[in-house]
GROMACS .gro file of C-alpha atoms in nm:
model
  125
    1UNK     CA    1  12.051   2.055  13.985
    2UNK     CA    2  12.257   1.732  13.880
    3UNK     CA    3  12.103   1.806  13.484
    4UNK     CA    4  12.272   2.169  13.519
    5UNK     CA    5  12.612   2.085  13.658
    6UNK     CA    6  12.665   1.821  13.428
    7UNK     CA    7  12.486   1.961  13.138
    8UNK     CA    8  12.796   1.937  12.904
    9UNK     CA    9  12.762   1.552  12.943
   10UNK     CA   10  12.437   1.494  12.766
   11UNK     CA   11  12.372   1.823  12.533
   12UNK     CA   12  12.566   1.678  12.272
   13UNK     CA   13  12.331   1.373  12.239
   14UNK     CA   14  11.963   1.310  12.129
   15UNK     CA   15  11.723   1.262  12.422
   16UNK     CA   16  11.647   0.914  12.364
   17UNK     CA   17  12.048   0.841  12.335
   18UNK     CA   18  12.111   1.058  12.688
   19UNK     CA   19  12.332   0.762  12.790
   20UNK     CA   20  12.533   0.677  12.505
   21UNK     CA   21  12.776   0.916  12.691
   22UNK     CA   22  12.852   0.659  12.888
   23UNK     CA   23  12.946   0.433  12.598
   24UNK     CA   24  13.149   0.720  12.471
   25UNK     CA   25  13.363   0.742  12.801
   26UNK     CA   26  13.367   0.359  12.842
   27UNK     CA   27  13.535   0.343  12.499
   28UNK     CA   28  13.809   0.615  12.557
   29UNK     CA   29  13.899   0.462  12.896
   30UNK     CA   30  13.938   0.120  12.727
   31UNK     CA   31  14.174   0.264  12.459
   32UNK     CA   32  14.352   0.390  12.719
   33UNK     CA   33  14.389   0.082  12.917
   34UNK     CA   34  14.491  -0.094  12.592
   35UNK     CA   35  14.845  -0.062  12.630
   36UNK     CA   36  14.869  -0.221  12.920
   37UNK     CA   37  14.770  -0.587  12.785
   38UNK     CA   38  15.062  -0.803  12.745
   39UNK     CA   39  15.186  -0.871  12.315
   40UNK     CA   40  15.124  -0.645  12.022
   41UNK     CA   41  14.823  -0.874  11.894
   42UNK     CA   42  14.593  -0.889  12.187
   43UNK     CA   43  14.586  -0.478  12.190
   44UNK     CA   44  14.561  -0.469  11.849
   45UNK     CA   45  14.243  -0.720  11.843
   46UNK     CA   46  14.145  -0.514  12.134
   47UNK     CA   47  14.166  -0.184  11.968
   48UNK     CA   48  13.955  -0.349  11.643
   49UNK     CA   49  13.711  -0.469  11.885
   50UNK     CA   50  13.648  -0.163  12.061
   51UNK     CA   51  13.665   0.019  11.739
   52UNK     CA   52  13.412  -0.160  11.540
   53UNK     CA   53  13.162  -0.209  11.866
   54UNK     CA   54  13.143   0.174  11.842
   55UNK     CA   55  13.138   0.217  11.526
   56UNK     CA   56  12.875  -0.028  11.508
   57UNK     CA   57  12.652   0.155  11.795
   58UNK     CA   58  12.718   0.455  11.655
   59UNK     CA   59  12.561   0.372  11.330
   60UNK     CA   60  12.251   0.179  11.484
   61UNK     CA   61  12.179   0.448  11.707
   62UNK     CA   62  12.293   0.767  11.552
   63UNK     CA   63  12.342   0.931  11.893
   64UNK     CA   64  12.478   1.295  11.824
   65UNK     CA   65  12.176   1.548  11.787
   66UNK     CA   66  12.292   1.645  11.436
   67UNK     CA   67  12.338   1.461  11.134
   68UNK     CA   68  12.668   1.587  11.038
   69UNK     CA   69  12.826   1.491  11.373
   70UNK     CA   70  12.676   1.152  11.324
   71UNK     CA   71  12.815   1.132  10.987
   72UNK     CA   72  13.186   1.251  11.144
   73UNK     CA   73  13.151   1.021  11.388
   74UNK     CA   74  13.118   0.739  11.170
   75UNK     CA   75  13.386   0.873  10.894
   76UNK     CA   76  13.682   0.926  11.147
   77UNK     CA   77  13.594   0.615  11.361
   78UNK     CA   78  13.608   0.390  11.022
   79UNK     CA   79  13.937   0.610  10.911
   80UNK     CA   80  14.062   0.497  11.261
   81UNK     CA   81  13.985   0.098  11.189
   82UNK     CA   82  14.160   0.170  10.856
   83UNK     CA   83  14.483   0.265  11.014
   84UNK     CA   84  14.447   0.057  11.275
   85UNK     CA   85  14.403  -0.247  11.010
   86UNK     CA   86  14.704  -0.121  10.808
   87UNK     CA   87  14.919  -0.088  11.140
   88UNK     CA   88  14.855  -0.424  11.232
   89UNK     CA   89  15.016  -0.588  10.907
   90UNK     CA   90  15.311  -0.369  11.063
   91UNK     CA   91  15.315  -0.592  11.391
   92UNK     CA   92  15.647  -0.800  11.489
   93UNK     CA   93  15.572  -1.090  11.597
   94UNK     CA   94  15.206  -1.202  11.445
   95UNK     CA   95  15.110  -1.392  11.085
   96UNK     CA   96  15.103  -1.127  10.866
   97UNK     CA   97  14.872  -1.369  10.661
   98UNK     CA   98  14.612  -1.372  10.951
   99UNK     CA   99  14.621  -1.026  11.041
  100UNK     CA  100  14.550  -0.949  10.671
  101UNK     CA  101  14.223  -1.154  10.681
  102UNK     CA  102  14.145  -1.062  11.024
  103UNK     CA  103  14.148  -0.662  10.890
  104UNK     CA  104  14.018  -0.708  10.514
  105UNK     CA  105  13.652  -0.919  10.747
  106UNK     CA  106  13.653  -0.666  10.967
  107UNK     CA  107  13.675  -0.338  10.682
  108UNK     CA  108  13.490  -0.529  10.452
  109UNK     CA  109  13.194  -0.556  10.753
  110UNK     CA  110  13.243  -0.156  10.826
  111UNK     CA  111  13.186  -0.085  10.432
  112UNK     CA  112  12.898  -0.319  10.375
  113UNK     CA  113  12.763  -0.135  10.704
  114UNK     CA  114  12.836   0.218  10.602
  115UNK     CA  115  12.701   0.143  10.273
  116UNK     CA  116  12.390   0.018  10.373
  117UNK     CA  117  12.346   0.319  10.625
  118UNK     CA  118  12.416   0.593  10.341
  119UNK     CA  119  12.151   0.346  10.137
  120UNK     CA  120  11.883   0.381  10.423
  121UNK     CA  121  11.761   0.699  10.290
  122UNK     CA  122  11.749   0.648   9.948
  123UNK     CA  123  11.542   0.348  10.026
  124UNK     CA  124  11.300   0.493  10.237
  125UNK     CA  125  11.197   0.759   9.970
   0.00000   0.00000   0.00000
């Protein structure tokens, strides 16, 4: 009875990933609880963190039952880091200099990660 009322909860995922729907919801109450945190650079580190932890999971586990929703998954949350990045050089109030390095580490870890999970395949032909 509990797998048919709340069916709409774990049909989008694979089997073995039934509870990354709880990692899905934990993120988008913590992005909503990010405004809360006092100064512009501890809920912009915040947001990065939160960002990049799922984008991370997301890649290691491919959780979605198709590959195309993996691979949107992916594409929009690393579009979302990107503007997020950019936004933060944007900040009164923080080293420009610092949030510049802080964002180019952080992309430059999401590309070498996407990267290497669009070379998976081709590798394991």
């Amino acid at each position: 009875d509990f797998l048919h009322r709340y069916c709409f909860l774990f049909c989008r995922f694979r089997l073995s990933c039934h509870w990354f729907v709880l990692v899905f919801t934990t993120r988008n109450f913590v992005m909503a609880l990010v405004p809360i945190l006092p100064g512009a650079a501890a809920q912009w580190c915040t947001m990065m963190a939160v960002m990049l932890g799922s984008l991370v999971g997301s890649a290691l586990l491919l959780p979605w039952r198709c590959r195309e929703a993996n691979l949107l998954e992916l594409f929009f949350t690393y579009c979302f880091l990107i503007v997020l990045g950019v936004g933060g050089l944007f900040v009164e109030g923080v080293d420009a200099q610092s949030v510049g390095i802080f964002a180019v580490t952080v992309l430059g870890c999401a590309v070498i990660g996407f990267m290497s999970l669009l070379a998976k395949p081709v590798y394991e032909r």
